[in-house]
């Protein structure tokens, strides 16, 4: 009896409707083992590594790597044992029908095999157990695995909520670096075969004469991707027009634009922002806050705590505390209901190679400043490496967008649905103010602009929230209460 199993487009989260095969890590006809990465699947803003749940052979690839999205449940490939014939695979594909729920229904030419569960990858040969003492958030099973194999957990960036180290994080850290050899008809320089790069990236590098060893990969585990190579390609510069001669007649030259179509992520961002602006009745509240005491406290606290917390980390803490005191602002807005939350899940806007993303600091109101700093640093690193997971960006009750580091004094942000509000933060400016004695003094101030969904939050509620936030920023000792 042939053991034939479908490999379908998975569904990560209730909002996912389609995904794209970015790259096959296993070639057609190649055997793989449980825990091995089979392919990379891109969704709107993240790239996920899909690991094998059992040992098998990738007998047939039905959807090659491309930029064309496939719906959830679409048949991407067929897994079999080594003895399965092509005729049996053809019959399986002809009889296959995806389930209406988006989960692929399996049809076989013989008796259907039970659906494969999702066991964790088997650990490697056990080493002497080593007791690990740490204050980091780590799951019990992950700690057992790390102790059993002597894994150093300090350099591991946890992918769980609040930077928690999961079992899968430890398994990933145990894997050796892989040297991938590109295959295919393209003539590749010998040196590219020792660089950790995708086959497409290697071919593009050969085509454009790019030295892969000089590139820094932004893909999973530092892998060089197509985007990395294309980013190193110098665009063709049109021949410069001759310098104008004084007194010579004017001659018009072609002013040809460089056309750059939206990529997949930019299309999604454009669609969501358009929908948010068209369907959400925005109104805006603005206030300025003194920050001299906050800046001084941050400098001292970083030395005492041994951290590198930023002003934005303190703002995340202040926003979280204000949201808990004003639950009518700590909301998500559904079609006909408002969802209030007891804790503040604060999303921070981050510019990444894949566009603007908003990873979430979970329950920031319960975190210490040092914990917030570590969590935001880990999220920003994952965003810039293109490795944010669905769990990193799912949900959120409020967003912060800070452009102060670019010298922006004030701006208004677009609400990130289904959240009810977003805070836009400008830079610190020295402002002349009148003292109690009637003299003129200068102080540092930041301007805050709150964009509010008027369907769920009234003006008085938004104003009260800003008043509390201003007080927390101007008395920063209260952030450690």
CSV table of C-alpha atoms in Angstrom, one decimal:
chain,number,residue,atom,x,y,z
A,1,UNK,CA,0.0,0.0,0.0
A,2,UNK,CA,1.5,3.3,-1.1
A,3,UNK,CA,1.9,5.9,1.7
A,4,UNK,CA,1.0,9.2,-0.1
A,5,UNK,CA,0.5,12.4,1.8
A,6,UNK,CA,-0.5,15.9,0.5
A,7,UNK,CA,1.5,19.0,1.4
A,8,UNK,CA,-0.9,22.0,1.3
A,9,UNK,CA,-0.7,25.7,2.0
A,10,UNK,CA,-1.0,25.9,5.8
A,11,UNK,CA,-3.2,28.4,7.6
A,12,UNK,CA,-1.5,30.5,10.3
A,13,UNK,CA,-4.1,32.6,12.1
A,14,UNK,CA,-7.7,33.3,11.3
A,15,UNK,CA,-6.9,36.2,8.9
A,16,UNK,CA,-4.6,34.3,6.6
A,17,UNK,CA,-6.2,33.4,3.2
A,18,UNK,CA,-3.2,32.8,1.0
A,19,UNK,CA,0.6,32.4,1.0
A,20,UNK,CA,3.5,32.3,-1.4
A,21,UNK,CA,6.2,29.6,-1.8
A,22,UNK,CA,9.4,31.7,-1.5
A,23,UNK,CA,11.8,28.8,-1.9
A,24,UNK,CA,11.9,25.0,-1.8
A,25,UNK,CA,14.7,23.8,0.4
A,26,UNK,CA,14.2,20.2,-0.7
A,27,UNK,CA,14.3,19.3,-4.4
A,28,UNK,CA,11.8,17.1,-6.2
A,29,UNK,CA,12.7,13.5,-5.7
A,30,UNK,CA,14.9,14.2,-2.7
A,31,UNK,CA,14.4,12.5,0.6
A,32,UNK,CA,14.1,14.5,3.9
A,33,UNK,CA,14.0,13.8,7.6
A,34,UNK,CA,11.7,14.9,10.4
A,35,UNK,CA,12.7,18.4,11.5
A,36,UNK,CA,14.3,19.4,8.2
A,37,UNK,CA,13.2,22.6,6.6
A,38,UNK,CA,11.2,21.8,3.5
A,39,UNK,CA,10.4,25.2,2.2
A,40,UNK,CA,9.9,28.9,3.0
A,41,UNK,CA,6.4,30.3,2.8
A,42,UNK,CA,5.7,34.0,2.8
A,43,UNK,CA,2.5,35.6,4.1
A,44,UNK,CA,1.7,39.3,4.1
A,45,UNK,CA,4.6,40.4,6.3
A,46,UNK,CA,6.5,37.3,7.5
A,47,UNK,CA,8.4,34.4,6.1
A,48,UNK,CA,8.0,31.0,7.9
A,49,UNK,CA,10.2,28.0,7.7
A,50,UNK,CA,8.1,24.8,7.2
A,51,UNK,CA,9.6,21.8,8.9
A,52,UNK,CA,9.0,18.2,8.1
A,53,UNK,CA,6.8,16.3,10.5
A,54,UNK,CA,8.1,12.9,9.4
A,55,UNK,CA,10.6,11.2,7.2
A,56,UNK,CA,9.5,11.0,3.5
A,57,UNK,CA,10.4,11.9,-0.1
A,58,UNK,CA,9.2,15.0,-1.9
A,59,UNK,CA,7.9,13.0,-4.9
A,60,UNK,CA,6.2,15.9,-6.7
A,61,UNK,CA,6.4,19.7,-6.6
A,62,UNK,CA,3.1,21.1,-8.0
A,63,UNK,CA,3.7,24.8,-7.1
A,64,UNK,CA,7.3,26.1,-7.8
A,65,UNK,CA,8.8,29.0,-6.0
A,66,UNK,CA,7.4,32.2,-7.4
A,67,UNK,CA,5.7,35.5,-6.5
A,68,UNK,CA,2.2,34.0,-7.2
A,69,UNK,CA,0.1,33.6,-4.0
A,70,UNK,CA,-1.7,30.3,-3.4
A,71,UNK,CA,-4.9,30.0,-1.4
A,72,UNK,CA,-4.9,28.2,2.0
A,73,UNK,CA,-5.5,24.5,1.4
A,74,UNK,CA,-4.0,24.5,-2.1
A,75,UNK,CA,-2.0,21.4,-3.0
A,76,UNK,CA,1.7,22.4,-3.1
A,77,UNK,CA,3.4,19.1,-3.3
A,78,UNK,CA,3.1,15.4,-2.6
A,79,UNK,CA,5.1,13.4,0.0
A,80,UNK,CA,5.5,9.6,-0.4
A,81,UNK,CA,7.8,6.7,0.6
A,82,UNK,CA,10.6,5.7,-1.7
A,83,UNK,CA,8.7,2.8,-3.3
A,84,UNK,CA,5.7,4.9,-4.5
A,85,UNK,CA,5.4,5.0,-8.3
A,86,UNK,CA,4.7,8.0,-10.5
A,87,UNK,CA,1.4,6.4,-11.6
A,88,UNK,CA,0.2,6.2,-8.0
A,89,UNK,CA,1.1,9.8,-7.5
A,90,UNK,CA,-0.7,10.9,-10.7
A,91,UNK,CA,-3.9,9.1,-9.4
A,92,UNK,CA,-3.6,10.7,-6.0
A,93,UNK,CA,-3.3,14.2,-7.5
A,94,UNK,CA,-6.3,13.5,-9.9
A,95,UNK,CA,-8.4,12.5,-6.9
A,96,UNK,CA,-7.3,15.2,-4.5
A,97,UNK,CA,-9.9,17.8,-3.4
A,98,UNK,CA,-9.2,20.6,-0.9
A,99,UNK,CA,-11.6,20.9,2.0
A,100,UNK,CA,-13.9,23.9,2.1
A,101,UNK,CA,-12.5,24.8,5.5
A,102,UNK,CA,-9.1,25.6,4.0
A,103,UNK,CA,-7.5,22.5,5.5
A,104,UNK,CA,-6.6,20.1,2.7
A,105,UNK,CA,-8.6,16.9,2.5
A,106,UNK,CA,-6.5,13.9,1.7
A,107,UNK,CA,-7.4,11.4,-1.0
A,108,UNK,CA,-5.4,8.3,-1.7
A,109,UNK,CA,-5.4,5.6,-4.3
A,110,UNK,CA,-5.4,3.1,-1.4
A,111,UNK,CA,-6.6,3.2,2.2
A,112,UNK,CA,-6.1,6.7,3.6
A,113,UNK,CA,-3.3,7.1,6.0
A,114,UNK,CA,-4.1,8.9,9.3
A,115,UNK,CA,-3.4,12.6,9.4
A,116,UNK,CA,0.1,13.3,10.6
A,117,UNK,CA,0.3,15.0,14.0
A,118,UNK,CA,2.8,17.8,14.5
A,119,UNK,CA,5.5,16.3,16.8
A,120,UNK,CA,8.4,18.4,17.8
A,121,UNK,CA,11.7,17.6,15.9
A,122,UNK,CA,13.6,14.8,17.6
A,123,UNK,CA,16.6,16.0,19.6
A,124,UNK,CA,20.1,14.9,18.7
A,125,UNK,CA,22.2,12.5,20.7
A,126,UNK,CA,21.9,13.4,24.3
A,127,UNK,CA,24.8,14.8,26.2
A,128,UNK,CA,25.5,15.0,29.9
A,129,UNK,CA,22.7,17.0,31.6
A,130,UNK,CA,23.8,20.4,32.8
A,131,UNK,CA,21.8,22.5,35.2
A,132,UNK,CA,20.9,25.9,33.8
A,133,UNK,CA,20.2,28.8,36.2
A,134,UNK,CA,18.6,31.8,34.4
A,135,UNK,CA,16.1,34.6,34.9
A,136,UNK,CA,15.0,34.5,31.3
A,137,UNK,CA,11.5,33.4,30.3
A,138,UNK,CA,11.8,29.8,29.0
A,139,UNK,CA,9.3,27.0,28.7
A,140,UNK,CA,9.9,24.0,31.0
A,141,UNK,CA,10.4,21.6,28.0
A,142,UNK,CA,12.8,24.0,26.3
A,143,UNK,CA,14.8,24.2,29.6
A,144,UNK,CA,14.9,20.4,29.9
A,145,UNK,CA,16.2,20.1,26.3
A,146,UNK,CA,18.8,22.8,26.8
A,147,UNK,CA,20.1,21.2,30.0
A,148,UNK,CA,20.1,17.7,28.4
A,149,UNK,CA,22.3,18.9,25.4
A,150,UNK,CA,24.3,21.6,27.1
A,151,UNK,CA,22.9,24.4,25.0
A,152,UNK,CA,23.8,28.0,25.9
A,153,UNK,CA,20.5,29.8,26.0
A,154,UNK,CA,21.9,33.3,26.5
A,155,UNK,CA,22.3,34.1,22.7
A,156,UNK,CA,18.9,32.6,21.8
A,157,UNK,CA,16.3,35.2,20.8
A,158,UNK,CA,13.0,33.8,22.1
A,159,UNK,CA,10.2,33.7,19.7
A,160,UNK,CA,7.5,33.2,22.3
A,161,UNK,CA,5.4,35.9,23.9
A,162,UNK,CA,7.5,38.5,25.7
A,163,UNK,CA,10.7,37.0,24.3
A,164,UNK,CA,10.0,33.6,25.9
A,165,UNK,CA,12.3,30.8,24.7
A,166,UNK,CA,10.3,28.0,23.2
A,167,UNK,CA,11.2,24.3,22.6
A,168,UNK,CA,11.6,25.1,18.9
A,169,UNK,CA,14.0,27.9,19.6
A,170,UNK,CA,16.3,25.5,21.4
A,171,UNK,CA,16.0,22.9,18.6
A,172,UNK,CA,16.9,25.6,16.1
A,173,UNK,CA,20.0,26.6,18.2
A,174,UNK,CA,21.2,23.0,18.2
A,175,UNK,CA,21.3,22.8,14.5
A,176,UNK,CA,24.7,23.2,12.8
A,177,UNK,CA,25.1,25.8,10.1
A,178,UNK,CA,24.2,24.3,6.7
A,179,UNK,CA,26.3,24.8,3.6
A,180,UNK,CA,23.8,24.8,0.7
A,181,UNK,CA,24.9,23.9,-2.8
A,182,UNK,CA,22.8,25.5,-5.5
A,183,UNK,CA,21.5,23.2,-8.3
A,184,UNK,CA,20.4,24.0,-11.8
A,185,UNK,CA,21.6,24.8,-15.2
A,186,UNK,CA,23.0,28.2,-14.4
A,187,UNK,CA,26.8,28.5,-14.4
A,188,UNK,CA,27.8,29.5,-10.9
A,189,UNK,CA,31.2,30.6,-9.7
A,190,UNK,CA,32.8,28.0,-7.4
A,191,UNK,CA,33.1,30.4,-4.5
A,192,UNK,CA,29.3,30.9,-4.4
A,193,UNK,CA,28.8,27.2,-3.4
A,194,UNK,CA,30.3,27.8,0.0
A,195,UNK,CA,28.1,30.8,0.8
A,196,UNK,CA,24.8,30.3,2.6
A,197,UNK,CA,22.4,31.7,0.0
A,198,UNK,CA,19.2,30.6,-1.8
A,199,UNK,CA,19.6,29.0,-5.3
A,200,UNK,CA,17.8,32.0,-6.8
A,201,UNK,CA,20.1,34.5,-5.0
A,202,UNK,CA,23.1,32.6,-6.3
A,203,UNK,CA,21.9,32.7,-9.9
A,204,UNK,CA,21.1,36.4,-9.7
A,205,UNK,CA,24.5,37.1,-8.2
A,206,UNK,CA,26.1,35.2,-11.1
A,207,UNK,CA,24.0,37.1,-13.6
A,208,UNK,CA,24.8,40.6,-12.2
A,209,UNK,CA,28.4,39.9,-11.1
A,210,UNK,CA,27.7,40.3,-7.4
A,211,UNK,CA,30.1,38.9,-4.8
A,212,UNK,CA,27.9,36.9,-2.4
A,213,UNK,CA,30.6,36.8,0.3
A,214,UNK,CA,30.4,40.6,0.6
A,215,UNK,CA,26.6,40.5,1.3
A,216,UNK,CA,24.9,40.3,4.7
A,217,UNK,CA,21.9,37.9,4.5
A,218,UNK,CA,18.6,39.0,6.0
A,219,UNK,CA,16.9,35.7,5.5
A,220,UNK,CA,16.4,32.9,8.1
A,221,UNK,CA,19.7,32.3,10.0
A,222,UNK,CA,21.5,34.9,7.9
A,223,UNK,CA,20.6,33.3,4.6
A,224,UNK,CA,21.2,35.5,1.5
A,225,UNK,CA,17.9,35.9,-0.3
A,226,UNK,CA,16.8,37.3,-3.7
A,227,UNK,CA,16.1,40.7,-2.1
A,228,UNK,CA,19.6,40.9,-0.7
A,229,UNK,CA,21.2,40.4,-4.1
A,230,UNK,CA,18.8,42.8,-5.9
A,231,UNK,CA,19.5,45.4,-3.2
A,232,UNK,CA,23.2,45.2,-4.2
A,233,UNK,CA,22.5,45.6,-7.9
A,234,UNK,CA,23.3,49.2,-9.0
A,235,UNK,CA,20.5,50.6,-11.1
A,236,UNK,CA,21.3,51.7,-14.5
A,237,UNK,CA,22.1,55.4,-14.5
A,238,UNK,CA,21.1,57.2,-17.7
A,239,UNK,CA,23.9,59.1,-19.4
A,240,UNK,CA,24.2,62.5,-17.9
A,241,UNK,CA,23.2,65.4,-20.2
A,242,UNK,CA,26.0,67.8,-21.1
A,243,UNK,CA,26.4,70.8,-19.0
A,244,UNK,CA,24.5,73.8,-20.4
A,245,UNK,CA,26.5,76.5,-22.1
A,246,UNK,CA,25.7,80.1,-21.3
A,247,UNK,CA,23.9,81.6,-24.3
A,248,UNK,CA,23.1,78.3,-26.0
A,249,UNK,CA,19.6,77.6,-27.1
A,250,UNK,CA,17.5,75.5,-24.7
A,251,UNK,CA,17.2,71.9,-25.7
A,252,UNK,CA,14.6,69.7,-23.9
A,253,UNK,CA,15.9,66.2,-22.8
A,254,UNK,CA,13.9,63.2,-21.9
A,255,UNK,CA,13.0,63.0,-18.2
A,256,UNK,CA,12.2,59.3,-18.0
A,257,UNK,CA,11.0,58.0,-14.6
A,258,UNK,CA,12.2,54.8,-13.0
A,259,UNK,CA,9.1,52.6,-12.5
A,260,UNK,CA,9.1,50.4,-9.5
A,261,UNK,CA,5.8,48.4,-9.1
A,262,UNK,CA,4.5,47.7,-5.6
A,263,UNK,CA,5.8,44.5,-4.2
A,264,UNK,CA,3.5,42.1,-2.3
A,265,UNK,CA,4.0,43.7,1.1
A,266,UNK,CA,3.6,47.2,-0.2
A,267,UNK,CA,0.3,46.2,-1.9
A,268,UNK,CA,-1.0,44.8,1.4
A,269,UNK,CA,0.1,47.9,3.3
A,270,UNK,CA,-1.5,50.2,0.8
A,271,UNK,CA,-4.8,48.3,0.8
A,272,UNK,CA,-5.0,48.2,4.6
A,273,UNK,CA,-4.1,51.9,5.1
A,274,UNK,CA,-6.6,52.9,2.5
A,275,UNK,CA,-9.3,50.8,4.1
A,276,UNK,CA,-8.4,52.2,7.6
A,277,UNK,CA,-8.6,55.8,6.4
A,278,UNK,CA,-11.8,55.3,4.5
A,279,UNK,CA,-13.7,53.3,7.0
A,280,UNK,CA,-12.5,54.6,10.4
A,281,UNK,CA,-13.7,58.1,11.5
A,282,UNK,CA,-10.4,59.5,12.8
A,283,UNK,CA,-10.1,62.4,15.1
A,284,UNK,CA,-6.9,63.8,16.6
A,285,UNK,CA,-5.8,65.0,20.0
A,286,UNK,CA,-2.4,66.7,20.6
A,287,UNK,CA,-0.4,67.6,23.7
A,288,UNK,CA,3.2,68.4,24.6
A,289,UNK,CA,5.1,66.9,27.5
A,290,UNK,CA,8.3,67.9,29.4
A,291,UNK,CA,11.0,65.3,29.1
A,292,UNK,CA,14.1,66.7,30.8
A,293,UNK,CA,13.5,64.6,33.9
A,294,UNK,CA,12.8,61.5,31.9
A,295,UNK,CA,16.0,61.9,29.9
A,296,UNK,CA,18.1,62.4,33.1
A,297,UNK,CA,16.4,59.4,34.8
A,298,UNK,CA,17.0,57.2,31.7
A,299,UNK,CA,20.7,57.9,31.7
A,300,UNK,CA,21.0,57.1,35.4
A,301,UNK,CA,18.7,54.0,35.3
A,302,UNK,CA,20.6,52.5,32.3
A,303,UNK,CA,23.8,52.6,34.3
A,304,UNK,CA,22.2,51.2,37.5
A,305,UNK,CA,20.3,48.4,35.7
A,306,UNK,CA,23.0,47.7,33.1
A,307,UNK,CA,20.5,48.1,30.2
A,308,UNK,CA,20.3,50.2,27.1
A,309,UNK,CA,16.6,51.2,27.4
A,310,UNK,CA,15.6,53.9,24.9
A,311,UNK,CA,13.2,56.8,25.3
A,312,UNK,CA,10.8,54.8,23.3
A,313,UNK,CA,11.0,51.9,25.8
A,314,UNK,CA,10.0,54.4,28.5
A,315,UNK,CA,7.1,55.6,26.3
A,316,UNK,CA,5.9,52.1,25.8
A,317,UNK,CA,5.8,51.6,29.6
A,318,UNK,CA,4.0,55.0,30.2
A,319,UNK,CA,1.5,54.2,27.4
A,320,UNK,CA,0.8,50.7,28.9
A,321,UNK,CA,0.3,52.1,32.4
A,322,UNK,CA,-2.1,54.8,31.0
A,323,UNK,CA,-4.0,52.3,29.0
A,324,UNK,CA,-4.7,50.1,32.1
A,325,UNK,CA,-6.0,53.2,33.9
A,326,UNK,CA,-8.2,54.1,30.9
A,327,UNK,CA,-9.6,50.7,29.6
A,328,UNK,CA,-12.0,52.6,27.3
A,329,UNK,CA,-8.9,53.4,25.2
A,330,UNK,CA,-7.3,50.0,25.5
A,331,UNK,CA,-9.7,48.5,22.9
A,332,UNK,CA,-10.2,46.7,19.6
A,333,UNK,CA,-13.1,47.6,17.4
A,334,UNK,CA,-15.1,44.9,15.7
A,335,UNK,CA,-17.9,45.4,13.2
A,336,UNK,CA,-20.6,45.9,15.8
A,337,UNK,CA,-18.8,45.5,19.2
A,338,UNK,CA,-15.9,47.0,21.2
A,339,UNK,CA,-13.5,44.6,22.9
A,340,UNK,CA,-11.8,45.9,26.1
A,341,UNK,CA,-8.7,44.2,27.6
A,342,UNK,CA,-7.3,44.1,31.1
A,343,UNK,CA,-3.7,44.4,30.0
A,344,UNK,CA,-1.9,46.5,27.4
A,345,UNK,CA,-0.4,44.8,24.3
A,346,UNK,CA,1.5,47.7,22.7
A,347,UNK,CA,2.5,47.4,19.1
A,348,UNK,CA,5.6,49.4,18.0
A,349,UNK,CA,5.9,50.5,14.4
A,350,UNK,CA,9.2,49.2,12.9
A,351,UNK,CA,10.7,49.8,9.4
A,352,UNK,CA,11.9,46.5,8.0
A,353,UNK,CA,13.2,45.2,4.6
A,354,UNK,CA,9.6,43.9,4.1
A,355,UNK,CA,8.0,47.3,4.8
A,356,UNK,CA,6.3,48.7,7.9
A,357,UNK,CA,5.6,46.1,10.5
A,358,UNK,CA,4.1,46.3,14.0
A,359,UNK,CA,5.4,43.7,16.4
A,360,UNK,CA,3.7,43.6,19.8
A,361,UNK,CA,5.1,43.9,23.3
A,362,UNK,CA,2.7,41.7,25.2
A,363,UNK,CA,1.3,42.9,28.6
A,364,UNK,CA,3.7,45.8,28.7
A,365,UNK,CA,2.0,47.1,31.8
A,366,UNK,CA,3.3,44.1,33.8
A,367,UNK,CA,6.9,44.5,32.5
A,368,UNK,CA,9.8,46.3,34.1
A,369,UNK,CA,11.7,48.9,31.9
A,370,UNK,CA,14.6,46.4,31.4
A,371,UNK,CA,12.2,43.7,30.2
A,372,UNK,CA,10.6,46.1,27.8
A,373,UNK,CA,14.0,47.1,26.4
A,374,UNK,CA,15.0,43.5,25.9
A,375,UNK,CA,11.7,42.6,24.3
A,376,UNK,CA,11.6,45.5,21.9
A,377,UNK,CA,15.3,44.9,20.9
A,378,UNK,CA,14.5,41.3,20.1
A,379,UNK,CA,11.5,42.3,18.1
A,380,UNK,CA,13.3,44.9,16.1
A,381,UNK,CA,16.2,42.5,15.4
A,382,UNK,CA,13.7,39.9,14.1
A,383,UNK,CA,11.9,42.5,12.0
A,384,UNK,CA,15.1,43.7,10.4
A,385,UNK,CA,16.0,40.1,9.7
A,386,UNK,CA,12.6,39.4,8.2
A,387,UNK,CA,11.9,36.7,10.8
A,388,UNK,CA,8.8,38.0,12.6
A,389,UNK,CA,6.3,35.2,13.2
A,390,UNK,CA,2.5,35.5,13.1
A,391,UNK,CA,2.4,35.4,16.9
A,392,UNK,CA,4.7,38.5,17.0
A,393,UNK,CA,2.2,40.6,15.2
A,394,UNK,CA,-1.2,39.1,15.9
A,395,UNK,CA,-3.6,41.3,17.9
A,396,UNK,CA,-2.4,44.3,19.9
A,397,UNK,CA,-4.6,46.8,21.7
A,398,UNK,CA,-2.7,50.1,20.9
A,399,UNK,CA,0.2,51.2,18.6
A,400,UNK,CA,3.1,53.7,19.0
A,401,UNK,CA,4.8,55.2,15.9
A,402,UNK,CA,7.9,57.2,16.8
A,403,UNK,CA,9.6,59.4,14.2
A,404,UNK,CA,11.5,61.6,16.6
A,405,UNK,CA,14.8,60.1,15.7
A,406,UNK,CA,14.4,61.5,12.2
A,407,UNK,CA,13.9,65.0,13.4
A,408,UNK,CA,10.2,65.0,12.9
A,409,UNK,CA,8.5,67.4,15.3
A,410,UNK,CA,4.9,66.3,15.0
A,411,UNK,CA,2.7,64.1,12.8
A,412,UNK,CA,-0.5,62.2,12.7
A,413,UNK,CA,-0.6,58.4,12.3
A,414,UNK,CA,-3.2,56.2,10.7
A,415,UNK,CA,-5.0,53.8,13.1
A,416,UNK,CA,-3.9,50.1,12.8
A,417,UNK,CA,-7.2,48.2,12.8
A,418,UNK,CA,-8.8,46.6,14.8
A,419,UNK,CA,-7.1,48.8,17.4
A,420,UNK,CA,-8.9,51.9,18.5
A,421,UNK,CA,-6.1,54.4,18.7
A,422,UNK,CA,-2.4,55.0,17.8
A,423,UNK,CA,0.1,57.5,19.3
A,424,UNK,CA,2.4,59.5,17.1
A,425,UNK,CA,5.6,60.7,18.8
A,426,UNK,CA,7.8,63.5,17.6
A,427,UNK,CA,11.4,64.5,18.5
A,428,UNK,CA,12.6,66.4,21.5
A,429,UNK,CA,12.8,70.2,21.0
A,430,UNK,CA,14.1,72.9,23.3
A,431,UNK,CA,11.3,75.3,24.0
A,432,UNK,CA,11.3,78.7,25.8
A,433,UNK,CA,8.8,78.7,28.8
A,434,UNK,CA,8.0,81.0,31.6
A,435,UNK,CA,9.0,80.0,35.1
A,436,UNK,CA,7.1,80.5,38.3
A,437,UNK,CA,9.2,83.6,39.0
A,438,UNK,CA,8.3,85.1,35.6
A,439,UNK,CA,11.7,84.4,34.0
A,440,UNK,CA,12.3,82.7,30.7
A,441,UNK,CA,13.9,79.2,30.7
A,442,UNK,CA,14.4,76.5,28.2
A,443,UNK,CA,13.1,72.9,28.6
A,444,UNK,CA,12.9,69.8,26.4
A,445,UNK,CA,9.5,68.9,25.1
A,446,UNK,CA,8.0,66.2,22.9
A,447,UNK,CA,4.8,66.5,21.0
A,448,UNK,CA,2.3,63.7,21.1
A,449,UNK,CA,-0.6,63.2,18.7
A,450,UNK,CA,-3.3,60.6,19.4
A,451,UNK,CA,-5.3,59.3,16.5
A,452,UNK,CA,-8.6,58.0,17.8
A,453,UNK,CA,-11.4,55.9,16.3
A,454,UNK,CA,-14.5,57.9,17.1
A,455,UNK,CA,-16.8,54.9,16.7
A,456,UNK,CA,-15.5,53.5,20.0
A,457,UNK,CA,-13.6,56.2,21.8
A,458,UNK,CA,-15.1,59.6,22.7
A,459,UNK,CA,-13.1,62.8,22.8
A,460,UNK,CA,-13.3,63.1,26.6
A,461,UNK,CA,-11.9,59.5,27.0
A,462,UNK,CA,-9.0,60.2,24.7
A,463,UNK,CA,-8.2,63.5,26.4
A,464,UNK,CA,-8.2,61.9,29.8
A,465,UNK,CA,-5.8,59.2,28.5
A,466,UNK,CA,-3.4,61.8,27.2
A,467,UNK,CA,-3.6,63.7,30.4
A,468,UNK,CA,-2.5,60.6,32.4
A,469,UNK,CA,0.2,59.8,29.8
A,470,UNK,CA,1.6,63.4,30.1
A,471,UNK,CA,1.7,63.1,33.9
A,472,UNK,CA,3.6,59.8,33.7
A,473,UNK,CA,6.1,61.2,31.3
A,474,UNK,CA,6.7,64.3,33.3
A,475,UNK,CA,7.1,62.4,36.6
A,476,UNK,CA,9.2,59.4,35.3
A,477,UNK,CA,9.8,58.0,38.8
A,478,UNK,CA,6.2,56.8,38.7
A,479,UNK,CA,7.1,54.4,35.8
A,480,UNK,CA,9.0,52.3,38.4
A,481,UNK,CA,6.1,52.1,40.8
